[in-house]
Amino acid sequence: MTISADPTPSEAAAQAPAPPSRRELNKAATRQAITDAALALLRSKGPGNFTVEDIADAAGISRRTFFNYFGSTDAALASVTHGFLDNAIQQFRLRPADEPVLQSAQEALMALADPMTVAPLAELFTLTQQSSLMSHSELEAWDHCREQITAVARDRASATPGAADELYLRALAGSVISCGKAAMEVWFFRRGADLSPASLAELRQLLIDAMALLGSGFTIGGTPAPSSSASRSS
Amino acid sequence: MTISADPTPSEAAAQAPAPPSRRELNKAATRQAITDAALALLRSKGPGNFTVEDIADAAGISRRTFFNYFGSTDAALASVTHGFLDNAIQQFRLRPADEPVLQSAQEALMALADPMTVAPLAELFTLTQQSSLMSHSELEAWDHCREQITAVARDRASATPGAADELYLRALAGSVISCGKAAMEVWFFRRGADLSPASLAELRQLLIDAMALLGSGFTIGGTPAPSSSASRSS
DNA sequence: TCACCCTTTTACACTACGTGCAAGTTTGCA
DNA sequence: TGCAAACTTGCACGTAGTGTAAAAGGGTGA
């Protein structure tokens, strides 16, 4: 009956590369107008200081139509994160199946540490003042990503000797997500919304370090010693 | 003005061991009545099929008073998780400061794998059908626990040679939480709400295995091989 | 161009959430 | 006993989110 707000434009475009019909163009434009309006209001009024009606008015649609696209203001904002993580999963799936999961994750993340890709996420993070308590939709996006990683790891494991241990898969995927989040949090904390080459290089190094920590079991020399290879605390 | 709903009864009792004044007793009783009513309604009607007013009526209080204690139905139910995790942190803090964090986590979790402690959490999990998308308050409880672990790890690291690397602390704490959650998810998936000695033994083994996976960098023999030491897939 | 059908938007109504406020009630304390 | 603080309650208000039915827009074939 009503529109399902699930598929991201990029997904739909990937599945239907040919026919950008007028209806789909309108929908994509409306969706974009909503997220733009929501981000603009976030910038101007701050988190929690605007309503769905504000967004709808700014986007030039009715309040009811907003809810045809997103379930809440948080969900509209979280589409930014969703887009980024969908991108990450896409890169992750492109890695060779015989590569260790941790390395695949690292390589996939490297491919995303460019200004254009990171900028929206960085802005969203700073505007919501990395309050550590993400919105529900935000957390759902990360959890969705975790499930995707689990699925890929499961596929890879099923192609090898024994059947996959569910604990191994879930613990690994969850840890990868946690470490990725940790690296980004530290980066945002140190650099704010700085997107300079030096700052992005530091982000890459943090992501590499985080995956290395995970791969080494958090024991640098046999005991739980902090301070990894390259990244320096400010 | 209004009552702050932050402190758990156990915390308040721990900070003020002597004076259980009449007011505090009343508040504790009301809080307990609310969570009991919420759990009963969850059992009888299922998640999402009852309102705040239903809970308030069942607990014998006004709707407004409910909101003096909890910000939402989710928050009332999440007090179960909150209690469990507060307990875990308490155990965690009792461990010797020179012990590796991962081992402290393991030991703390061992102390909680008894029927009385796990039962409420297990029931909550099964009643909400481990839908993988926890409520906001539920996730907040886990995140609060993560921050506590980070704090303890930071304290321990600051007592050793170099200053603590923020990335190390955050990645470690996040991974510990993720692996703990993974172990519990797998246990709930395999055993449902089974609280028999054998089932609890399996939970303990899963928790041990999860921490071992983390400590070994998820590489059992040098390559990412699944199937850990003792736990068997059903 | 028109007519027809399907999709999308919109207005309206309704339930429920969460909060400020100003009472009323209970508890602690002198 | 009386006062002050803490706590509960009812009321009102704005907002969230959803069902429904009617209107507007787009696709398609004659």
Coordinates of C-alpha atoms (C1' of nucleotides) in Angstrom, one line a residue:
Chain A
M1 CA 0.0 0.0 0.0
T2 CA 2.3 2.7 1.2
I3 CA 5.9 3.1 0.1
S4 CA 8.5 0.9 1.7
A5 CA 11.3 3.1 2.7
D6 CA 13.9 0.3 2.8
P7 CA 15.9 0.3 -0.3
T8 CA 18.6 3.0 -0.6
P9 CA 18.7 4.8 -4.0
S10 CA 22.1 3.3 -4.7
E11 CA 20.8 -0.2 -4.1
A12 CA 17.8 0.3 -6.4
A13 CA 20.0 1.8 -9.0
A14 CA 22.4 -1.1 -8.8
Q15 CA 19.6 -3.6 -9.3
A16 CA 17.9 -1.6 -12.1
P17 CA 20.7 0.1 -14.0
A18 CA 18.6 0.9 -17.1
P19 CA 15.1 2.4 -16.4
P20 CA 15.2 5.6 -14.5
S21 CA 11.5 6.3 -15.1
R22 CA 9.9 9.5 -14.2
R23 CA 8.3 8.0 -11.1
E24 CA 11.6 6.7 -9.7
L25 CA 13.3 10.0 -10.5
N26 CA 10.6 11.9 -8.5
K27 CA 11.0 9.5 -5.6
A28 CA 14.7 9.8 -5.6
A29 CA 14.4 13.6 -5.7
T30 CA 11.9 13.7 -2.9
R31 CA 14.1 11.4 -0.8
Q32 CA 17.1 13.6 -1.4
A33 CA 15.1 16.8 -0.7
I34 CA 14.0 15.3 2.6
T35 CA 17.5 14.4 3.8
D36 CA 18.8 17.8 2.5
A37 CA 16.2 19.6 4.5
A38 CA 16.8 17.5 7.6
L39 CA 20.5 18.2 7.4
A40 CA 20.0 21.9 6.8
L41 CA 17.7 22.1 9.9
L42 CA 20.2 20.1 11.9
R43 CA 22.8 22.6 11.0
S44 CA 20.7 25.7 11.7
K45 CA 18.7 24.6 14.7
G46 CA 20.7 21.8 16.3
P47 CA 19.6 18.2 17.1
G48 CA 16.2 17.9 18.7
N49 CA 15.1 21.4 18.0
F50 CA 13.0 20.8 14.9
T51 CA 10.0 18.7 14.0
V52 CA 8.9 16.4 11.2
E53 CA 6.6 19.2 10.0
D54 CA 9.6 21.5 9.8
I55 CA 11.4 19.1 7.6
A56 CA 8.3 18.5 5.4
D57 CA 7.8 22.2 5.0
A58 CA 11.4 22.8 4.1
A59 CA 11.3 19.9 1.6
G60 CA 8.1 21.1 0.1
I61 CA 6.0 18.1 0.9
S62 CA 3.3 17.2 3.4
R63 CA 4.0 15.8 6.8
R64 CA 2.3 12.5 5.8
T65 CA 4.5 12.1 2.8
F66 CA 7.6 12.4 5.0
F67 CA 6.4 9.3 6.8
N68 CA 6.1 7.5 3.5
Y69 CA 9.8 7.8 3.1
F70 CA 11.2 7.7 6.7
G71 CA 9.8 6.5 10.0
S72 CA 11.3 9.4 12.0
T73 CA 13.6 12.4 11.8
D74 CA 16.4 10.2 13.0
A75 CA 15.8 7.8 10.1
A76 CA 16.1 10.6 7.6
L77 CA 19.4 11.7 9.1
A78 CA 20.6 8.2 9.4
S79 CA 20.3 7.7 5.7
V80 CA 23.7 9.4 5.5
T81 CA 25.2 6.7 7.7
H82 CA 23.3 4.0 5.8
G83 CA 24.7 5.2 2.5
F84 CA 28.2 5.1 3.8
L85 CA 27.9 1.7 5.3
D86 CA 26.2 0.3 2.2
N87 CA 29.2 1.5 0.3
A88 CA 31.5 -0.2 2.8
I89 CA 29.7 -3.5 2.5
Q90 CA 29.9 -3.2 -1.3
Q91 CA 33.7 -2.8 -1.1
F92 CA 33.9 -5.6 1.4
R93 CA 32.1 -8.1 -0.8
L94 CA 34.5 -7.3 -3.7
R95 CA 37.4 -8.7 -1.7
P96 CA 38.7 -12.2 -2.7
A97 CA 37.1 -15.0 -0.7
D98 CA 40.3 -16.5 0.5
E99 CA 41.5 -13.3 2.1
P100 CA 41.3 -13.1 5.9
V101 CA 38.2 -11.2 7.0
L102 CA 40.1 -8.7 9.0
Q103 CA 42.2 -7.8 6.0
S104 CA 39.2 -7.5 3.8
A105 CA 37.6 -5.2 6.3
Q106 CA 40.8 -3.1 6.4
E107 CA 41.0 -2.9 2.6
A108 CA 37.3 -2.1 2.2
L109 CA 37.7 0.8 4.7
M110 CA 40.8 2.1 3.0
A111 CA 38.7 2.5 -0.2
L112 CA 36.3 4.8 1.7
A113 CA 38.7 7.1 3.4
D114 CA 38.4 9.8 0.7
P115 CA 36.9 13.2 1.3
M116 CA 33.8 12.9 -0.8
T117 CA 32.7 9.7 1.0
V118 CA 33.7 10.6 4.5
A119 CA 32.5 14.2 4.5
P120 CA 28.8 13.6 5.0
L121 CA 29.4 11.1 7.8
A122 CA 31.9 13.5 9.5
E123 CA 29.4 16.4 9.4
L124 CA 26.6 14.3 10.8
F125 CA 28.9 13.1 13.6
T126 CA 30.0 16.6 14.5
L127 CA 26.5 18.0 14.3
T128 CA 25.2 15.4 16.6
Q129 CA 28.2 16.1 18.8
Q130 CA 29.3 12.5 18.8
S131 CA 27.2 12.1 21.8
S132 CA 28.1 8.5 22.1
L133 CA 24.4 7.7 22.3
M134 CA 23.5 7.5 18.6
S135 CA 20.0 7.6 17.5
H136 CA 18.1 4.3 17.1
S137 CA 18.2 4.5 13.3
E138 CA 21.9 5.2 13.4
L139 CA 22.5 2.2 15.5
E140 CA 20.3 0.1 13.3
A141 CA 22.4 1.1 10.3
W142 CA 25.6 -0.1 12.0
D143 CA 23.9 -3.3 13.1
H144 CA 22.7 -4.0 9.6
C145 CA 26.3 -3.6 8.5
R146 CA 27.4 -6.1 11.2
E147 CA 24.9 -8.6 9.9
Q148 CA 26.2 -8.2 6.4
I149 CA 29.7 -8.8 7.6
T150 CA 28.5 -11.9 9.4
A151 CA 26.9 -13.2 6.3
V152 CA 30.0 -12.7 4.2
A153 CA 32.1 -14.4 6.8
R154 CA 29.7 -17.2 7.0
D155 CA 29.8 -17.7 3.2
R156 CA 33.6 -17.8 3.2
A157 CA 33.7 -20.2 6.1
S158 CA 31.2 -22.6 4.6
A159 CA 33.6 -22.9 1.6
T160 CA 36.4 -24.1 3.9
P161 CA 36.9 -27.3 5.9
G162 CA 34.4 -27.5 8.8
A163 CA 31.1 -25.8 9.1
A164 CA 31.2 -22.2 10.5
D165 CA 31.0 -21.7 14.3
E166 CA 28.3 -19.2 14.9
L167 CA 30.1 -17.8 17.9
Y168 CA 33.2 -17.1 15.8
L169 CA 31.2 -15.4 13.1
R170 CA 29.1 -13.2 15.4
A171 CA 32.0 -12.3 17.7
L172 CA 34.3 -11.4 14.7
A173 CA 31.7 -9.3 12.9
G174 CA 30.7 -7.5 16.1
S175 CA 34.4 -6.8 16.9
V176 CA 35.1 -5.5 13.5
I177 CA 32.2 -3.0 13.7
S178 CA 33.2 -2.0 17.2
C179 CA 36.8 -1.4 16.2
G180 CA 35.8 0.5 13.1
K181 CA 33.5 2.7 15.2
A182 CA 36.3 3.2 17.7
A183 CA 38.7 4.4 15.0
M184 CA 36.2 6.8 13.7
E185 CA 35.3 8.1 17.1
V186 CA 38.9 8.8 17.9
W187 CA 39.4 10.5 14.6
F188 CA 36.4 12.7 15.0
F189 CA 37.5 13.5 18.5
R190 CA 41.0 14.5 17.4
R191 CA 40.2 16.2 14.1
G192 CA 36.6 17.3 14.2
A193 CA 35.4 17.7 10.7
D194 CA 38.9 18.2 9.3
L195 CA 39.0 16.6 5.8
S196 CA 42.5 17.6 4.9
P197 CA 44.8 15.0 3.3
A198 CA 46.8 14.8 6.6
S199 CA 43.6 14.2 8.6
L200 CA 42.4 11.5 6.2
A201 CA 45.8 9.9 6.3
E202 CA 45.4 9.7 10.1
L203 CA 41.9 8.2 9.7
R204 CA 43.4 5.5 7.5
Q205 CA 46.1 4.8 10.0
L206 CA 43.6 4.6 12.8
L207 CA 41.5 2.1 10.8
I208 CA 44.6 0.1 10.1
D209 CA 45.7 0.2 13.7
A210 CA 42.3 -0.8 14.9
M211 CA 42.2 -3.9 12.7
A212 CA 45.7 -4.7 13.7
L213 CA 44.8 -4.5 17.3
L214 CA 41.9 -6.9 16.7
G215 CA 44.2 -9.2 14.7
S216 CA 46.8 -9.3 17.4
G217 CA 44.3 -10.0 20.2
F218 CA 45.0 -6.6 21.8
T219 CA 48.4 -7.8 23.0
I220 CA 51.1 -5.7 21.5
G221 CA 54.0 -7.5 23.2
G222 CA 52.4 -10.3 25.2
T223 CA 50.9 -8.0 27.8
P224 CA 48.0 -5.5 27.3
A225 CA 50.3 -2.6 26.3
P226 CA 48.7 0.4 24.7
S227 CA 50.1 2.8 22.1
S228 CA 50.1 1.1 18.7
S229 CA 52.6 1.4 15.8
A230 CA 52.1 4.8 14.1
S231 CA 49.1 6.8 15.5
R232 CA 50.0 9.4 18.1
S233 CA 47.7 10.8 20.7
S234 CA 47.4 14.5 20.3
Chain B
M1 CA 12.0 19.2 40.0
T2 CA 11.1 15.8 38.9
I3 CA 12.7 12.6 39.9
S4 CA 15.9 11.6 38.1
A5 CA 15.5 8.0 37.0
D6 CA 19.2 7.3 36.7
P7 CA 20.3 5.3 39.7
T8 CA 19.5 1.7 39.9
P9 CA 18.3 0.5 43.3
S10 CA 21.4 -1.6 43.7
E11 CA 23.6 1.4 43.1
A12 CA 21.7 3.5 45.6
A13 CA 21.9 0.8 48.1
A14 CA 25.6 0.4 47.5
Q15 CA 26.2 4.1 48.0
A16 CA 24.0 4.4 51.0
P17 CA 24.2 1.1 52.9
A18 CA 22.7 2.4 56.1
P19 CA 19.6 4.6 55.7
P20 CA 16.7 2.9 53.9
S21 CA 14.4 5.7 54.7
R22 CA 10.7 5.5 54.1
R23 CA 10.9 7.6 51.0
E24 CA 13.6 5.5 49.4
L25 CA 11.7 2.3 50.3
N26 CA 8.6 3.7 48.6
K27 CA 10.5 4.7 45.5
A28 CA 12.2 1.3 45.3
A29 CA 8.9 -0.4 45.7
T30 CA 7.2 1.8 43.0
R31 CA 10.1 1.2 40.6
Q32 CA 9.9 -2.5 41.2
A33 CA 6.1 -2.5 40.7
I34 CA 6.5 -0.7 37.4
T35 CA 9.1 -3.2 36.0
D36 CA 7.1 -6.1 37.3
A37 CA 3.9 -4.8 35.6
A38 CA 5.8 -4.1 32.4
L39 CA 7.3 -7.6 32.4
A40 CA 3.9 -9.1 33.1
L41 CA 2.3 -7.2 30.2
L42 CA 5.2 -8.2 28.0
R43 CA 4.5 -11.8 28.8
S44 CA 0.7 -11.6 28.4
K45 CA 0.4 -9.3 25.4
G46 CA 3.7 -9.4 23.6
P47 CA 6.1 -6.6 22.7
G48 CA 4.5 -3.4 21.4
N49 CA 1.0 -4.5 22.3
F50 CA 0.5 -2.4 25.4
T51 CA 0.8 1.2 26.4
V52 CA 2.3 3.2 29.2
E53 CA -1.2 3.6 30.6
D54 CA -1.5 -0.1 30.8
I55 CA 1.7 -0.4 32.8
A56 CA 0.7 2.5 35.1
D57 CA -2.7 0.9 35.7
A58 CA -1.2 -2.5 36.5
A59 CA 1.3 -0.9 38.8
G60 CA -1.3 1.1 40.6
I61 CA 0.1 4.5 39.7
S62 CA -0.8 7.3 37.4
R63 CA 0.5 7.6 33.9
R64 CA 2.4 10.8 34.9
T65 CA 4.2 9.0 37.7
F66 CA 5.4 6.3 35.4
F67 CA 7.3 9.0 33.5
N68 CA 8.8 10.2 36.7
Y69 CA 10.6 6.9 36.9
F70 CA 11.2 5.9 33.2
G71 CA 11.2 7.7 30.0
S72 CA 9.4 5.0 28.0
T73 CA 8.2 1.4 28.2
D74 CA 11.5 0.3 26.7
A75 CA 13.4 2.0 29.5
A76 CA 11.2 0.2 32.1
L77 CA 12.0 -3.1 30.5
A78 CA 15.6 -2.3 30.0
S79 CA 16.1 -1.9 33.7
V80 CA 16.5 -5.6 33.7
T81 CA 19.5 -5.4 31.4
H82 CA 20.7 -2.4 33.2
G83 CA 20.7 -4.3 36.5
F84 CA 22.6 -7.2 35.0
L85 CA 25.3 -5.1 33.4
D86 CA 25.7 -3.0 36.5
N87 CA 26.3 -6.2 38.3
A88 CA 28.9 -7.2 35.7
I89 CA 30.7 -3.9 36.0
Q90 CA 30.8 -4.3 39.7
Q91 CA 32.5 -7.7 39.3
F92 CA 34.8 -6.3 36.7
R93 CA 36.0 -3.5 39.0
L94 CA 36.8 -6.1 41.7
R95 CA 39.5 -7.8 39.6
P96 CA 43.2 -7.0 40.4
A97 CA 44.5 -4.1 38.4
D98 CA 47.5 -6.0 37.0
E99 CA 45.3 -8.6 35.4
P100 CA 44.8 -8.4 31.6
V101 CA 41.5 -6.8 30.7
L102 CA 40.3 -9.7 28.7
Q103 CA 40.8 -12.1 31.6
S104 CA 39.1 -9.7 34.0
A105 CA 36.1 -9.6 31.7
Q106 CA 36.1 -13.3 31.5
E107 CA 36.2 -13.7 35.3
A108 CA 33.6 -11.1 35.9
L109 CA 31.2 -12.8 33.4
M110 CA 31.9 -16.2 35.1
A111 CA 30.6 -14.8 38.3
L112 CA 27.3 -13.9 36.6
A113 CA 26.5 -17.2 34.9
D114 CA 24.3 -18.4 37.7
P115 CA 20.5 -19.0 37.3
M116 CA 19.3 -16.2 39.5
T117 CA 21.3 -13.5 37.7
V118 CA 20.8 -14.7 34.2
A119 CA 17.2 -15.7 34.4
P120 CA 15.7 -12.2 34.0
L121 CA 17.9 -11.3 31.1
A122 CA 17.1 -14.6 29.4
E123 CA 13.4 -14.1 29.8
L124 CA 13.6 -10.6 28.5
F125 CA 15.6 -11.8 25.5
T126 CA 13.2 -14.6 24.6
L127 CA 10.1 -12.4 25.1
T128 CA 11.5 -9.8 22.8
Q129 CA 12.4 -12.7 20.5
Q130 CA 16.0 -11.7 20.3
S131 CA 15.0 -9.6 17.3
S132 CA 18.6 -8.4 16.9
L133 CA 17.2 -4.8 16.9
M134 CA 17.2 -4.1 20.6
S135 CA 15.3 -1.2 22.0
H136 CA 17.0 2.2 22.3
S137 CA 17.2 1.9 26.1
E138 CA 18.5 -1.7 25.8
L139 CA 21.3 -0.5 23.6
E140 CA 22.0 2.4 25.9
A141 CA 22.5 0.0 28.7
W142 CA 25.1 -2.0 26.8
D143 CA 26.8 1.2 25.7
H144 CA 27.0 2.5 29.3
C145 CA 28.7 -0.8 30.2
R146 CA 31.1 -0.3 27.3
E147 CA 32.0 3.1 28.7
Q148 CA 32.5 1.7 32.2
I149 CA 34.9 -0.9 30.8
T150 CA 36.8 1.8 28.9
A151 CA 37.1 3.8 32.1
V152 CA 38.5 0.9 34.0
A153 CA 40.9 0.0 31.2
R154 CA 42.0 3.6 31.1
D155 CA 42.7 3.7 34.8
R156 CA 44.8 0.5 34.6
A157 CA 46.7 1.8 31.6
S158 CA 47.5 5.1 33.2
A159 CA 49.2 3.2 36.1
T160 CA 51.6 1.6 33.6
P161 CA 54.5 3.0 31.5
G162 CA 53.1 5.2 28.7
A163 CA 49.8 7.1 28.6
A164 CA 46.9 5.2 27.3
D165 CA 46.1 5.1 23.6
E166 CA 42.5 6.1 23.2
L167 CA 42.1 3.9 20.2
Y168 CA 43.3 0.9 22.1
L169 CA 40.9 1.5 25.0
R170 CA 37.8 2.1 22.9
A171 CA 38.5 -0.7 20.5
L172 CA 39.1 -3.1 23.3
A173 CA 36.1 -2.2 25.3
G174 CA 33.8 -2.2 22.2
S175 CA 35.1 -5.6 21.2
V176 CA 34.6 -7.1 24.7
I177 CA 31.0 -5.9 24.7
S178 CA 30.5 -7.3 21.2
C179 CA 31.9 -10.6 22.0
G180 CA 29.9 -10.9 25.2
K181 CA 26.8 -10.1 23.3
A182 CA 27.7 -12.6 20.6
A183 CA 28.2 -15.3 23.2
M184 CA 24.8 -14.6 24.8
E185 CA 23.1 -14.4 21.5
V186 CA 24.4 -17.8 20.5
W187 CA 23.4 -19.2 23.8
F188 CA 19.9 -17.9 23.6
F189 CA 19.6 -19.1 20.1
R190 CA 20.7 -22.6 21.1
R191 CA 19.0 -23.0 24.4
G192 CA 16.2 -20.5 24.5
A193 CA 15.4 -19.8 28.2
D194 CA 16.9 -23.1 29.4
L195 CA 18.5 -22.4 32.8
S196 CA 19.6 -25.9 33.6
P197 CA 23.1 -26.5 34.9
A198 CA 24.2 -28.0 31.6
S199 CA 22.8 -25.0 29.7
L200 CA 24.6 -22.5 32.1
A201 CA 27.8 -24.5 31.7
E202 CA 27.5 -24.0 28.0
L203 CA 27.0 -20.3 28.5
R204 CA 30.1 -20.1 30.6
Q205 CA 32.0 -22.0 27.9
L206 CA 30.7 -19.7 25.2
L207 CA 31.8 -16.7 27.2
I208 CA 35.2 -18.2 27.7
D209 CA 35.5 -19.0 24.1
A210 CA 34.4 -15.6 23.0
M211 CA 37.1 -13.9 25.1
A212 CA 39.6 -16.4 23.9
L213 CA 38.8 -15.6 20.3
L214 CA 39.3 -12.0 21.1
G215 CA 42.6 -12.7 22.8
S216 CA 43.9 -14.7 20.0
G217 CA 42.9 -12.2 17.3
F218 CA 40.4 -14.6 15.8
T219 CA 43.2 -16.7 14.3
I220 CA 43.0 -20.2 15.7
G221 CA 46.0 -21.6 13.9
G222 CA 47.4 -18.7 11.9
T223 CA 44.5 -18.5 9.5
P224 CA 40.9 -17.5 10.3
A225 CA 39.7 -21.0 11.1
P226 CA 36.3 -21.3 12.8
S227 CA 35.2 -23.9 15.5
S228 CA 36.8 -23.0 18.8
S229 CA 38.1 -25.3 21.5
A230 CA 35.2 -26.8 23.4
S231 CA 31.8 -25.4 22.4
R232 CA 30.0 -27.6 20.0
S233 CA 27.3 -26.3 17.5
S234 CA 24.0 -28.0 18.3
Chain C
dT1 C1' -5.6 13.0 -27.6
dC2 C1' -8.3 10.4 -24.6
dA3 C1' -9.4 6.9 -21.3
dC4 C1' -8.0 3.7 -18.1
dC5 C1' -5.2 1.9 -14.3
dC6 C1' -1.7 2.1 -11.2
dT7 C1' 1.3 4.8 -8.1
dT8 C1' 2.0 8.6 -5.1
dT9 C1' 0.6 12.6 -2.5
dT10 C1' -2.4 14.8 0.5
dA11 C1' -5.8 16.0 4.1
dC12 C1' -8.1 14.4 8.0
dA13 C1' -8.8 11.9 12.1
dC14 C1' -7.2 9.2 15.8
dT15 C1' -4.2 7.0 19.4
dA16 C1' -0.2 7.3 22.1
dC17 C1' 4.0 9.6 23.8
dG18 C1' 6.5 12.8 26.6
dT19 C1' 6.6 17.2 29.3
dG20 C1' 5.5 21.6 31.9
dC21 C1' 2.7 23.2 35.4
dA22 C1' 0.0 23.7 39.4
dA23 C1' -2.2 21.8 42.5
dG24 C1' -2.6 17.9 46.4
dT25 C1' -0.4 14.4 49.4
dT26 C1' 3.2 12.2 52.0
dT27 C1' 7.6 12.2 54.5
dG28 C1' 11.5 14.2 57.1
dC29 C1' 12.8 17.3 60.7
dA30 C1' 12.7 20.7 64.2
Chain D
dT1 C1' 2.6 20.3 65.8
dG2 C1' 4.0 22.8 62.0
dC3 C1' 7.0 23.8 58.2
dA4 C1' 9.7 22.5 54.1
dA5 C1' 11.0 19.4 51.0
dA6 C1' 10.0 15.3 48.2
dC7 C1' 6.7 12.9 45.7
dT8 C1' 2.2 12.0 43.2
dT9 C1' -1.5 13.3 40.4
dG10 C1' -4.5 15.5 36.9
dC11 C1' -4.6 18.6 33.2
dA12 C1' -3.2 20.6 29.0
dC13 C1' -0.4 20.9 25.2
dG14 C1' 2.5 19.8 21.3
dT15 C1' 4.4 16.1 18.6
dA16 C1' 4.9 11.3 16.7
dG17 C1' 3.2 7.9 13.9
dT18 C1' -0.6 5.3 11.4
dG19 C1' -5.1 4.2 8.9
dT20 C1' -8.1 5.7 5.4
dA21 C1' -10.1 7.7 1.5
dA22 C1' -10.0 11.1 -1.9
dA23 C1' -7.3 13.7 -5.2
dA24 C1' -3.3 14.3 -8.3
dG25 C1' 0.3 12.4 -11.2
dG26 C1' 2.4 9.1 -14.4
dG27 C1' 2.3 4.9 -17.7
dT28 C1' 0.1 2.7 -21.5
dG29 C1' -2.7 1.4 -25.4
dA30 C1' -6.3 2.8 -28.7

